[in-house]
Amino acid sequence: MRTLYLHHHFTFAGLFRLPKPSLHSTSTNVQLCISTVRKRGCRLKHRSLRVRAFDEDSFSMSPFDELGDNEYAAGYMISSSDGEEDSDADYILNPVSDVDLPSGSTSSNDALTITAHRLAMIAKGRRKHRIRLGTLNNLVLIVFLIVLLLFVDWCAWKIVRLPLDSFYLSRPFFISIALVSAAGYICVPFLTALKIHQIKRRQRPIKHSKKRSTPTIGGIFFVPVGVGVAKFIAGSSSVEVSGAIAVTVAFAAIGLLHDILCFSKKNNSGLPEWIKLLLEIAVGTLFAFWLGAARITTPYSIKMLVPLPRPLGLVCIGKYYLLLTVLCFVAMGSGIDLADGPDGLAGGTAALAFVGMSIAVLPICSELAVFGASMAGACVGFLLHNRYKASVFMGDTGSLALGGALAAMAACTGMFFPLLISSGIFFLEASSIVMQIVLYTATKHLTGAGHLMFRMTPVHHHLELCGLREPIIVAGAYVASCLLALVAGYVGLISA
């Protein structure tokens, strides 16, 4: 074993495998042409890299000290270089540390391959860091929701002016978390065994292809728990909760039908978008007519009112209320479905939206606030299995159900404005597609060459292509949703 030095620097950009160059029979020097280095994804800089190489006839390897938590480690040194970056410099690989493999003999070509593999595994530490960041996102989100709900429970009597049970919102929240997290440990392995994997339905960044082996249809185990806990705690006397549960189950059925068709060998694209849209409109229309005929609990003397902050106050929109209800159902279902991309994005932001809406509707219908808290707990329990890297995805079964539940809470109380605020992330995702289409169509018509506002839509794909990692995008969305949930709750309270 000999020590050789690399007198020109370069950095390895991601995982790569060096080619098997020819070695001279009387020398251990390995020379790599600059063109080969560039082809393999390396960037030239004013540094030098020192690595291990082996004799051409045989080699022996001994244990080495691990660096940090990395499974593999390799030493390197940085030094100045006198050569030019564009020059055809020679690169010589040199040994600096031992590799923890059994002793043996092999050819020098195999030795070089093993050495290159060890160098490539340096990036494994970054992957572990992102996994820890995903767990940190969940931890901060859960702490924020618990503190917020406990504070609302503490001062709920001042808001509602009626005596409420202790831990009125926290109790369904904690029960849903416990039941969904336990159900996930049973259902996720079952979905994995059935090979119910995610189907690529829309254009996504190429790295999302790694998620094709992750099971989906996670909505089948967290949506029933959320609505079941709400029904058990709120009781059967609440007409609003019964209507919200019915429309949530109906939207979940539409999503389940779409997901099942995705696994069909003849048609793996699911329901056509126009059919899914028609079904959502049909369910929303039926709910709107039911809402007009049902005797719902309201502090106002008439229906079809939209509470707004002062000086606007209560605004009666009459028959347009039904149209607004249908539009809200379609928009919320599509918005959450579009946000279901990065691990934890849809579930976490939906939990925050439910909590914001629970606070907003508490003075008008306290039973619906219990429904929102229960669904928020179900989303958080699902996040324990959906954090980066996700063990399961919610699929359309979960995303459409969450959209229908949020829209039902707003339709039963008239809190459309707080819903718009708390669901700002979902509306941003949907509006990015609309803006992309409008800009491209307009510029195509005017100049003959269409221009794009984003590299890829929805907007979280644009951020990924800009170089941001998934946990960072999700963390930013959580921070924004926390602020939006607080504003939505406050606006709802002052509007009621």
CSV table of C-alpha atoms in Angstrom, one decimal:
chain,number,residue,atom,x,y,z
A,1,MET,CA,0.0,0.0,0.0
A,2,ARG,CA,1.4,3.4,-1.0
A,3,THR,CA,0.6,7.0,-0.4
A,4,LEU,CA,0.0,9.1,-3.5
A,5,TYR,CA,-1.0,12.8,-3.6
A,6,LEU,CA,-3.5,14.6,-5.8
A,7,HIS,CA,-2.0,17.9,-7.0
A,8,HIS,CA,-5.1,19.5,-8.4
A,9,HIS,CA,-8.4,19.8,-6.6
A,10,PHE,CA,-11.9,18.7,-7.4
A,11,THR,CA,-15.1,18.1,-5.4
A,12,PHE,CA,-17.5,15.2,-5.9
A,13,ALA,CA,-21.0,16.3,-6.8
A,14,GLY,CA,-23.3,13.7,-5.3
A,15,LEU,CA,-23.0,9.9,-5.6
A,16,PHE,CA,-21.0,8.7,-8.6
A,17,ARG,CA,-18.9,5.7,-9.6
A,18,LEU,CA,-15.5,6.2,-11.1
A,19,PRO,CA,-14.7,4.2,-14.3
A,20,LYS,CA,-12.3,1.3,-14.2
A,21,PRO,CA,-9.2,2.9,-15.7
A,22,SER,CA,-6.2,0.8,-17.0
A,23,LEU,CA,-3.4,0.4,-14.5
A,24,HIS,CA,0.3,0.0,-15.5
A,25,SER,CA,1.7,-3.3,-14.4
A,26,THR,CA,4.7,-1.7,-12.7
A,27,SER,CA,3.1,1.3,-11.1
A,28,THR,CA,0.3,2.0,-8.6
A,29,ASN,CA,-0.4,5.5,-10.0
A,30,VAL,CA,-3.9,6.0,-11.4
A,31,GLN,CA,-4.3,8.8,-13.8
A,32,LEU,CA,-7.7,10.2,-14.7
A,33,CYS,CA,-8.2,12.6,-17.5
A,34,ILE,CA,-10.0,15.9,-16.7
A,35,SER,CA,-12.7,15.1,-19.3
A,36,THR,CA,-13.6,11.9,-17.5
A,37,VAL,CA,-13.8,13.7,-14.2
A,38,ARG,CA,-16.1,16.3,-15.6
A,39,LYS,CA,-18.3,13.7,-17.3
A,40,ARG,CA,-18.8,12.0,-13.9
A,41,GLY,CA,-20.2,15.1,-12.3
A,42,CYS,CA,-17.2,16.7,-10.6
A,43,ARG,CA,-16.4,20.4,-10.2
A,44,LEU,CA,-12.9,21.7,-10.4
A,45,LYS,CA,-11.8,24.0,-7.6
A,46,HIS,CA,-8.5,25.0,-6.1
A,47,ARG,CA,-8.2,22.0,-3.8
A,48,SER,CA,-6.6,18.6,-3.8
A,49,LEU,CA,-8.0,15.3,-2.6
A,50,ARG,CA,-6.1,12.5,-1.0
A,51,VAL,CA,-7.6,9.1,-0.9
A,52,ARG,CA,-6.6,5.4,-0.6
A,53,ALA,CA,-5.3,3.3,-3.4
A,54,PHE,CA,-3.9,-0.2,-3.4
A,55,ASP,CA,-1.1,-2.2,-5.1
A,56,GLU,CA,-2.1,-3.6,-8.4
A,57,ASP,CA,-1.4,-7.2,-7.5
A,58,SER,CA,-3.1,-7.6,-4.1
A,59,PHE,CA,-4.1,-5.5,-1.1
A,60,SER,CA,-5.1,-6.0,2.5
A,61,MET,CA,-7.5,-3.9,4.5
A,62,SER,CA,-7.8,-3.3,8.2
A,63,PRO,CA,-10.4,-1.7,10.4
A,64,PHE,CA,-10.5,2.1,10.6
A,65,ASP,CA,-11.9,4.7,12.9
A,66,GLU,CA,-15.4,5.8,11.8
A,67,LEU,CA,-16.0,9.5,11.3
A,68,GLY,CA,-19.0,10.6,13.2
A,69,ASP,CA,-22.2,8.6,12.5
A,70,ASN,CA,-21.4,7.8,8.9
A,71,GLU,CA,-21.3,4.2,8.0
A,72,TYR,CA,-18.4,4.7,5.8
A,73,ALA,CA,-15.6,7.3,6.0
A,74,ALA,CA,-12.7,8.5,4.0
A,75,GLY,CA,-10.0,11.0,4.7
A,76,TYR,CA,-9.2,14.0,2.6
A,77,MET,CA,-6.9,17.0,2.6
A,78,ILE,CA,-7.2,20.4,1.0
A,79,SER,CA,-4.3,22.3,-0.3
A,80,SER,CA,-3.5,25.0,-2.8
A,81,SER,CA,-2.9,24.2,-6.4
A,82,ASP,CA,-0.6,25.9,-8.9
A,83,GLY,CA,-2.3,24.6,-12.0
A,84,GLU,CA,-5.1,26.2,-13.9
A,85,GLU,CA,-8.7,24.8,-13.6
A,86,ASP,CA,-9.0,24.4,-17.3
A,87,SER,CA,-5.7,22.5,-17.7
A,88,ASP,CA,-5.5,18.8,-18.5
A,89,ALA,CA,-4.1,17.9,-15.1
A,90,ASP,CA,-3.3,14.4,-13.9
A,91,TYR,CA,-5.2,13.1,-10.9
A,92,ILE,CA,-3.6,10.5,-8.7
A,93,LEU,CA,-5.6,8.6,-6.0
A,94,ASN,CA,-3.7,7.9,-2.8
A,95,PRO,CA,-4.4,5.9,0.3
A,96,VAL,CA,-5.2,7.7,3.6
A,97,SER,CA,-7.3,5.3,5.7
A,98,ASP,CA,-8.1,1.6,5.9
A,99,VAL,CA,-11.4,0.1,4.9
A,100,ASP,CA,-13.3,-2.2,7.3
A,101,LEU,CA,-13.5,-5.3,5.0
A,102,PRO,CA,-12.1,-8.8,5.4
A,103,SER,CA,-8.6,-9.4,4.3
A,104,GLY,CA,-8.2,-10.8,0.8
A,105,SER,CA,-6.6,-10.2,-2.6
A,106,THR,CA,-8.1,-8.9,-5.7
A,107,SER,CA,-7.1,-7.0,-8.8
A,108,SER,CA,-6.3,-3.3,-8.6
A,109,ASN,CA,-9.3,-2.5,-10.7
A,110,ASP,CA,-11.6,-3.9,-8.0
A,111,ALA,CA,-9.6,-2.0,-5.4
A,112,LEU,CA,-10.3,1.3,-7.2
A,113,THR,CA,-14.0,0.5,-7.5
A,114,ILE,CA,-14.3,-0.2,-3.8
A,115,THR,CA,-12.4,3.0,-3.0
A,116,ALA,CA,-14.7,5.1,-5.2
A,117,HIS,CA,-17.7,3.5,-3.6
A,118,ARG,CA,-16.5,4.5,-0.1
A,119,LEU,CA,-16.0,8.0,-1.3
A,120,ALA,CA,-19.5,8.2,-2.7
A,121,MET,CA,-21.0,7.1,0.6
A,122,ILE,CA,-19.8,10.3,2.3
A,123,ALA,CA,-23.1,11.8,1.2
A,124,LYS,CA,-25.0,9.4,3.4
A,125,GLY,CA,-24.5,11.7,6.4
A,126,ARG,CA,-26.6,14.4,4.6
A,127,ARG,CA,-29.5,12.0,4.2
A,128,LYS,CA,-29.5,11.2,7.9
A,129,HIS,CA,-29.5,14.9,8.6
A,130,ARG,CA,-32.6,15.4,6.6
A,131,ILE,CA,-34.3,12.5,8.4
A,132,ARG,CA,-33.6,14.2,11.7
A,133,LEU,CA,-34.9,17.5,10.3
A,134,GLY,CA,-38.2,15.8,9.3
A,135,THR,CA,-38.6,14.6,12.9
A,136,LEU,CA,-37.8,18.0,14.2
A,137,ASN,CA,-40.6,19.5,12.0
A,138,ASN,CA,-43.1,17.1,13.5
A,139,LEU,CA,-42.0,17.8,17.1
A,140,VAL,CA,-42.2,21.6,16.7
A,141,LEU,CA,-45.7,21.2,15.0
A,142,ILE,CA,-47.0,19.0,17.8
A,143,VAL,CA,-45.8,21.3,20.6
A,144,PHE,CA,-47.3,24.3,18.9
A,145,LEU,CA,-50.7,22.6,18.4
A,146,ILE,CA,-50.8,21.3,22.0
A,147,VAL,CA,-49.9,24.7,23.5
A,148,LEU,CA,-52.5,26.5,21.3
A,149,LEU,CA,-55.3,24.0,22.1
A,150,LEU,CA,-54.6,24.0,25.8
A,151,PHE,CA,-54.7,27.8,25.8
A,152,VAL,CA,-58.0,27.9,24.0
A,153,ASP,CA,-59.4,25.3,26.4
A,154,TRP,CA,-58.3,27.5,29.3
A,155,CYS,CA,-60.1,30.6,28.1
A,156,ALA,CA,-62.9,28.9,26.2
A,157,TRP,CA,-65.5,30.0,28.7
A,158,LYS,CA,-64.7,33.6,27.9
A,159,ILE,CA,-65.2,32.9,24.2
A,160,VAL,CA,-68.4,30.9,24.2
A,161,ARG,CA,-69.9,32.4,27.4
A,162,LEU,CA,-71.1,28.9,28.3
A,163,PRO,CA,-69.6,26.2,30.5
A,164,LEU,CA,-67.7,23.6,28.5
A,165,ASP,CA,-66.1,20.3,29.5
A,166,SER,CA,-62.5,20.3,30.6
A,167,PHE,CA,-60.0,19.9,27.8
A,168,TYR,CA,-62.9,20.4,25.3
A,169,LEU,CA,-60.7,20.6,22.2
A,170,SER,CA,-57.6,18.9,23.6
A,171,ARG,CA,-59.3,15.7,24.4
A,172,PRO,CA,-60.5,14.7,20.9
A,173,PHE,CA,-57.1,15.9,19.6
A,174,PHE,CA,-55.1,13.6,21.8
A,175,ILE,CA,-57.5,10.6,21.3
A,176,SER,CA,-57.2,10.9,17.5
A,177,ILE,CA,-53.4,11.1,17.7
A,178,ALA,CA,-53.1,7.9,19.8
A,179,LEU,CA,-55.6,5.9,17.7
A,180,VAL,CA,-54.3,6.9,14.3
A,181,SER,CA,-50.6,6.4,15.3
A,182,ALA,CA,-51.5,2.9,16.6
A,183,ALA,CA,-53.6,2.1,13.5
A,184,GLY,CA,-50.7,3.1,11.3
A,185,TYR,CA,-48.4,0.5,12.7
A,186,ILE,CA,-50.9,-2.1,11.6
A,187,CYS,CA,-52.1,-0.7,8.3
A,188,VAL,CA,-48.8,0.5,6.8
A,189,PRO,CA,-47.1,-2.9,6.8
A,190,PHE,CA,-50.4,-4.3,5.4
A,191,LEU,CA,-50.4,-1.8,2.5
A,192,THR,CA,-46.8,-2.5,1.9
A,193,ALA,CA,-47.4,-6.2,1.7
A,194,LEU,CA,-50.2,-5.6,-0.8
A,195,LYS,CA,-47.8,-3.5,-2.9
A,196,ILE,CA,-50.2,-0.6,-3.0
A,197,HIS,CA,-47.6,1.9,-4.2
A,198,GLN,CA,-47.8,5.5,-5.3
A,199,ILE,CA,-48.6,6.0,-8.9
A,200,LYS,CA,-47.1,8.9,-10.8
A,201,ARG,CA,-50.1,10.9,-12.0
A,202,ARG,CA,-48.6,14.3,-12.8
A,203,GLN,CA,-45.2,15.8,-13.8
A,204,ARG,CA,-42.8,15.8,-10.8
A,205,PRO,CA,-39.1,16.3,-10.3
A,206,ILE,CA,-37.1,13.2,-11.2
A,207,LYS,CA,-36.0,12.5,-7.6
A,208,HIS,CA,-39.7,11.8,-6.8
A,209,SER,CA,-39.2,8.5,-8.7
A,210,LYS,CA,-37.6,7.1,-5.5
A,211,LYS,CA,-41.0,7.3,-3.8
A,212,ARG,CA,-42.7,4.9,-6.2
A,213,SER,CA,-42.2,2.0,-3.7
A,214,THR,CA,-43.9,3.9,-0.9
A,215,PRO,CA,-47.5,2.7,-0.1
A,216,THR,CA,-50.4,5.0,-0.5
A,217,ILE,CA,-54.1,5.2,0.4
A,218,GLY,CA,-53.2,6.1,4.0
A,219,GLY,CA,-56.5,8.0,4.2
A,220,ILE,CA,-58.3,4.7,4.8
A,221,PHE,CA,-57.0,4.5,8.4
A,222,PHE,CA,-56.8,8.1,9.6
A,223,VAL,CA,-60.0,9.5,8.1
A,224,PRO,CA,-62.4,7.0,9.8
A,225,VAL,CA,-60.6,7.6,13.1
A,226,GLY,CA,-61.0,11.3,12.9
A,227,VAL,CA,-64.7,11.3,12.1
A,228,GLY,CA,-65.4,8.4,14.5
A,229,VAL,CA,-63.8,10.3,17.5
A,230,ALA,CA,-65.8,13.4,16.6
A,231,LYS,CA,-69.0,11.5,16.4
A,232,PHE,CA,-68.4,9.8,19.7
A,233,ILE,CA,-67.5,13.0,21.6
A,234,ALA,CA,-70.0,15.4,20.0
A,235,GLY,CA,-72.8,12.9,20.0
A,236,SER,CA,-75.6,12.3,17.5
A,237,SER,CA,-77.5,15.4,18.5
A,238,SER,CA,-75.4,17.8,16.5
A,239,VAL,CA,-76.8,18.1,13.0
A,240,GLU,CA,-73.7,20.1,11.8
A,241,VAL,CA,-71.3,17.4,12.8
A,242,SER,CA,-73.4,14.7,11.1
A,243,GLY,CA,-73.5,16.7,7.9
A,244,ALA,CA,-69.8,17.3,8.0
A,245,ILE,CA,-69.0,13.6,8.6
A,246,ALA,CA,-71.3,12.6,5.7
A,247,VAL,CA,-69.6,14.9,3.2
A,248,THR,CA,-66.2,13.9,4.5
A,249,VAL,CA,-66.9,10.3,3.9
A,250,ALA,CA,-68.4,11.1,0.4
A,251,PHE,CA,-65.2,12.9,-0.6
A,252,ALA,CA,-63.1,10.1,0.8
A,253,ALA,CA,-65.1,7.6,-1.3
A,254,ILE,CA,-64.4,9.6,-4.5
A,255,GLY,CA,-60.7,9.6,-3.6
A,256,LEU,CA,-60.7,5.9,-2.8
A,257,LEU,CA,-62.3,5.1,-6.2
A,258,HIS,CA,-59.6,7.2,-7.9
A,259,ASP,CA,-56.8,5.4,-6.0
A,260,ILE,CA,-58.2,2.0,-6.7
A,261,LEU,CA,-58.4,2.7,-10.4
A,262,CYS,CA,-54.8,3.8,-10.3
A,263,PHE,CA,-53.8,0.2,-9.5
A,264,SER,CA,-55.8,-1.2,-12.4
A,265,LYS,CA,-53.6,-2.8,-15.1
A,266,LYS,CA,-55.8,-1.5,-17.8
A,267,ASN,CA,-56.1,2.1,-16.5
A,268,ASN,CA,-53.4,3.2,-14.1
A,269,SER,CA,-54.3,6.9,-14.3
A,270,GLY,CA,-57.3,6.7,-12.1
A,271,LEU,CA,-60.5,8.7,-12.6
A,272,PRO,CA,-60.3,11.3,-15.4
A,273,GLU,CA,-60.0,14.8,-13.9
A,274,TRP,CA,-63.3,15.9,-15.4
A,275,ILE,CA,-65.2,13.0,-13.9
A,276,LYS,CA,-63.6,13.6,-10.5
A,277,LEU,CA,-64.5,17.3,-10.7
A,278,LEU,CA,-68.1,16.5,-11.6
A,279,LEU,CA,-68.4,14.1,-8.6
A,280,GLU,CA,-67.0,16.8,-6.3
A,281,ILE,CA,-69.5,19.3,-7.6
A,282,ALA,CA,-72.3,16.9,-7.2
A,283,VAL,CA,-71.5,16.1,-3.6
A,284,GLY,CA,-71.0,19.8,-2.9
A,285,THR,CA,-74.3,20.7,-4.5
A,286,LEU,CA,-76.2,18.1,-2.5
A,287,PHE,CA,-74.6,19.3,0.7
A,288,ALA,CA,-75.6,22.9,-0.1
A,289,PHE,CA,-79.2,22.0,-0.7
A,290,TRP,CA,-79.2,20.0,2.5
A,291,LEU,CA,-77.8,22.9,4.4
A,292,GLY,CA,-80.5,25.2,3.1
A,293,ALA,CA,-83.3,22.8,4.3
A,294,ALA,CA,-81.7,21.6,7.6
A,295,ARG,CA,-82.3,23.2,10.9
A,296,ILE,CA,-78.8,24.0,12.0
A,297,THR,CA,-77.8,25.6,15.2
A,298,THR,CA,-76.8,29.2,14.7
A,299,PRO,CA,-76.8,32.4,16.8
A,300,TYR,CA,-78.3,34.3,14.0
A,301,SER,CA,-82.0,34.6,13.1
A,302,ILE,CA,-81.5,33.8,9.4
A,303,LYS,CA,-79.2,31.6,7.3
A,304,MET,CA,-77.0,32.3,4.4
A,305,LEU,CA,-74.9,34.8,6.4
A,306,VAL,CA,-71.1,35.3,6.1
A,307,PRO,CA,-69.6,36.8,9.3
A,308,LEU,CA,-66.9,39.3,8.5
A,309,PRO,CA,-64.8,41.6,10.8
A,310,ARG,CA,-66.0,45.1,11.5
A,311,PRO,CA,-67.1,47.4,9.9
A,312,LEU,CA,-68.6,44.9,7.5
A,313,GLY,CA,-70.2,42.6,10.1
A,314,LEU,CA,-72.8,40.1,8.9
A,315,VAL,CA,-73.2,39.9,5.1
A,316,CYS,CA,-76.2,38.1,3.7
A,317,ILE,CA,-75.5,36.8,0.2
A,318,GLY,CA,-78.7,34.8,-0.3
A,319,LYS,CA,-78.7,32.2,-3.1
A,320,TYR,CA,-75.0,32.9,-3.8
A,321,TYR,CA,-74.3,31.2,-0.5
A,322,LEU,CA,-75.0,27.8,-2.2
A,323,LEU,CA,-72.7,28.7,-5.1
A,324,LEU,CA,-69.9,29.7,-2.7
A,325,THR,CA,-70.3,26.4,-0.8
A,326,VAL,CA,-69.9,24.3,-4.0
A,327,LEU,CA,-66.9,26.4,-5.1
A,328,CYS,CA,-65.3,26.0,-1.6
A,329,PHE,CA,-65.7,22.2,-1.7
A,330,VAL,CA,-64.0,21.9,-5.1
A,331,ALA,CA,-61.2,24.4,-4.3
A,332,MET,CA,-60.3,22.8,-1.0
A,333,GLY,CA,-60.3,19.2,-2.4
A,334,SER,CA,-58.0,20.2,-5.3
A,335,GLY,CA,-55.8,22.4,-3.1
A,336,ILE,CA,-54.9,19.7,-0.6
A,337,ASP,CA,-54.5,17.1,-3.3
A,338,LEU,CA,-51.9,19.3,-5.0
A,339,ALA,CA,-50.1,19.9,-1.7
A,340,ASP,CA,-49.7,16.2,-1.2
A,341,GLY,CA,-46.2,16.1,-2.6
A,342,PRO,CA,-43.3,16.6,-0.2
A,343,ASP,CA,-43.4,14.3,2.8
A,344,GLY,CA,-45.6,15.8,5.6
A,345,LEU,CA,-46.6,19.0,3.7
A,346,ALA,CA,-50.3,18.2,3.2
A,347,GLY,CA,-50.9,16.5,6.6
A,348,GLY,CA,-49.2,19.2,8.7
A,349,THR,CA,-50.7,22.2,7.0
A,350,ALA,CA,-54.1,20.5,7.1
A,351,ALA,CA,-53.8,20.0,10.9
A,352,LEU,CA,-53.0,23.6,11.4
A,353,ALA,CA,-55.9,24.6,9.1
A,354,PHE,CA,-58.3,22.5,11.2
A,355,VAL,CA,-57.1,24.0,14.5
A,356,GLY,CA,-57.5,27.5,13.0
A,357,MET,CA,-61.1,26.7,11.9
A,358,SER,CA,-61.9,25.1,15.3
A,359,ILE,CA,-61.1,28.3,17.0
A,360,ALA,CA,-63.0,30.4,14.5
A,361,VAL,CA,-66.2,28.3,14.7
A,362,LEU,CA,-66.1,27.8,18.5
A,363,PRO,CA,-68.5,30.7,19.3
A,364,ILE,CA,-71.0,29.7,16.6
A,365,CYS,CA,-71.0,25.8,16.8
A,366,SER,CA,-68.9,24.3,19.5
A,367,GLU,CA,-69.6,20.7,18.3
A,368,LEU,CA,-68.0,21.6,14.9
A,369,ALA,CA,-64.9,22.8,16.8
A,370,VAL,CA,-64.7,19.3,18.3
A,371,PHE,CA,-64.9,17.8,14.8
A,372,GLY,CA,-62.0,20.1,13.7
A,373,ALA,CA,-59.9,19.2,16.7
A,374,SER,CA,-60.5,15.5,16.1
A,375,MET,CA,-59.5,15.8,12.4
A,376,ALA,CA,-56.4,17.8,13.3
A,377,GLY,CA,-55.4,15.0,15.7
A,378,ALA,CA,-55.9,12.4,13.0
A,379,CYS,CA,-53.6,14.4,10.7
A,380,VAL,CA,-50.9,14.6,13.3
A,381,GLY,CA,-51.2,10.9,14.0
A,382,PHE,CA,-50.8,10.3,10.3
A,383,LEU,CA,-47.7,12.6,10.2
A,384,LEU,CA,-45.9,10.1,12.5
A,385,HIS,CA,-45.9,7.8,9.5
A,386,ASN,CA,-45.7,10.4,6.8
A,387,ARG,CA,-42.7,12.5,8.0
A,388,TYR,CA,-39.5,12.5,5.9
A,389,LYS,CA,-38.9,9.9,4.7
A,390,ALA,CA,-42.5,8.9,4.5
A,391,SER,CA,-43.7,5.3,5.2
A,392,VAL,CA,-47.1,6.0,3.6
A,393,PHE,CA,-48.9,8.6,1.6
A,394,MET,CA,-52.5,9.7,2.2
A,395,GLY,CA,-53.5,9.5,-1.5
A,396,ASP,CA,-56.6,11.1,-2.9
A,397,THR,CA,-58.6,9.1,-0.2
A,398,GLY,CA,-57.1,11.4,2.4
A,399,SER,CA,-56.6,14.6,0.6
A,400,LEU,CA,-60.1,14.9,-0.8
A,401,ALA,CA,-61.6,13.9,2.6
A,402,LEU,CA,-59.6,16.6,4.4
A,403,GLY,CA,-60.7,19.2,1.8
A,404,GLY,CA,-64.4,18.2,2.2
A,405,ALA,CA,-64.1,18.4,6.0
A,406,LEU,CA,-62.7,21.9,6.0
A,407,ALA,CA,-65.2,23.1,3.5
A,408,ALA,CA,-68.1,21.6,5.5
A,409,MET,CA,-66.9,23.5,8.7
A,410,ALA,CA,-67.0,26.8,6.8
A,411,ALA,CA,-70.3,26.1,5.0
A,412,CYS,CA,-72.1,25.3,8.2
A,413,THR,CA,-71.0,28.4,10.0
A,414,GLY,CA,-70.4,30.9,7.2
A,415,MET,CA,-66.7,31.2,8.2
A,416,PHE,CA,-65.4,31.3,4.6
A,417,PHE,CA,-63.0,34.2,5.2
A,418,PRO,CA,-61.2,32.4,8.1
A,419,LEU,CA,-61.0,29.3,5.9
A,420,LEU,CA,-59.4,31.3,3.1
A,421,ILE,CA,-56.8,32.5,5.6
A,422,SER,CA,-56.0,29.2,7.4
A,423,SER,CA,-55.8,27.3,4.1
A,424,GLY,CA,-53.5,29.9,2.5
A,425,ILE,CA,-50.9,27.2,1.6
A,426,PHE,CA,-53.5,25.2,-0.4
A,427,PHE,CA,-54.7,28.2,-2.3
A,428,LEU,CA,-51.1,29.1,-3.1
A,429,GLU,CA,-50.5,25.7,-4.5
A,430,ALA,CA,-53.7,25.8,-6.7
A,431,SER,CA,-53.2,29.4,-7.8
A,432,SER,CA,-49.6,28.7,-8.9
A,433,ILE,CA,-51.0,26.4,-11.6
A,434,VAL,CA,-53.6,28.9,-12.7
A,435,MET,CA,-51.0,31.7,-12.9
A,436,GLN,CA,-48.6,29.4,-14.9
A,437,ILE,CA,-51.3,28.6,-17.4
A,438,VAL,CA,-52.5,32.2,-17.8
A,439,LEU,CA,-49.0,33.6,-18.2
A,440,TYR,CA,-48.0,30.9,-20.7
A,441,THR,CA,-51.2,31.3,-22.8
A,442,ALA,CA,-51.0,35.1,-22.8
A,443,THR,CA,-47.3,35.2,-23.8
A,444,LYS,CA,-47.8,32.5,-26.4
A,445,HIS,CA,-50.6,34.5,-28.0
A,446,LEU,CA,-48.8,37.8,-27.9
A,447,THR,CA,-45.2,37.0,-28.6
A,448,GLY,CA,-45.4,33.5,-30.1
A,449,ALA,CA,-43.2,32.0,-27.5
A,450,GLY,CA,-44.8,31.1,-24.2
A,451,HIS,CA,-43.0,32.2,-20.9
A,452,LEU,CA,-43.2,30.3,-17.6
A,453,MET,CA,-43.4,31.9,-14.2
A,454,PHE,CA,-42.3,28.7,-12.4
A,455,ARG,CA,-39.9,26.0,-13.4
A,456,MET,CA,-42.6,23.4,-12.4
A,457,THR,CA,-46.0,23.6,-10.7
A,458,PRO,CA,-47.3,23.4,-8.0
A,459,VAL,CA,-45.0,25.9,-6.4
A,460,HIS,CA,-43.3,23.4,-4.1
A,461,HIS,CA,-41.9,21.6,-7.1
A,462,HIS,CA,-40.5,25.0,-8.2
A,463,LEU,CA,-38.7,25.3,-4.9
A,464,GLU,CA,-37.3,21.8,-5.1
A,465,LEU,CA,-35.9,22.6,-8.5
A,466,CYS,CA,-34.3,25.7,-7.1
A,467,GLY,CA,-32.3,23.6,-4.8
A,468,LEU,CA,-34.3,23.5,-1.5
A,469,ARG,CA,-34.7,20.2,0.1
A,470,GLU,CA,-38.1,18.7,1.1
A,471,PRO,CA,-37.7,19.2,4.9
A,472,ILE,CA,-36.8,22.8,4.4
A,473,ILE,CA,-39.8,23.4,2.2
A,474,VAL,CA,-42.1,21.7,4.7
A,475,ALA,CA,-40.6,23.6,7.6
A,476,GLY,CA,-41.3,26.9,5.9
A,477,ALA,CA,-44.9,25.9,5.1
A,478,TYR,CA,-45.4,24.9,8.7
A,479,VAL,CA,-44.2,28.3,9.9
A,480,ALA,CA,-46.5,30.1,7.5
A,481,SER,CA,-49.4,27.9,8.4
A,482,CYS,CA,-48.9,28.5,12.1
A,483,LEU,CA,-49.2,32.2,11.6
A,484,LEU,CA,-52.2,31.8,9.2
A,485,ALA,CA,-54.0,29.5,11.7
A,486,LEU,CA,-53.5,32.1,14.5
A,487,VAL,CA,-54.8,34.9,12.2
A,488,ALA,CA,-57.8,32.8,11.1
A,489,GLY,CA,-58.8,32.0,14.6
A,490,TYR,CA,-58.6,35.6,15.7
A,491,VAL,CA,-60.6,36.8,12.7
A,492,GLY,CA,-63.2,34.2,13.3
A,493,LEU,CA,-63.6,35.2,17.0
A,494,ILE,CA,-63.9,38.9,16.2
A,495,SER,CA,-66.3,38.2,13.4
A,496,ALA,CA,-68.7,36.0,15.4
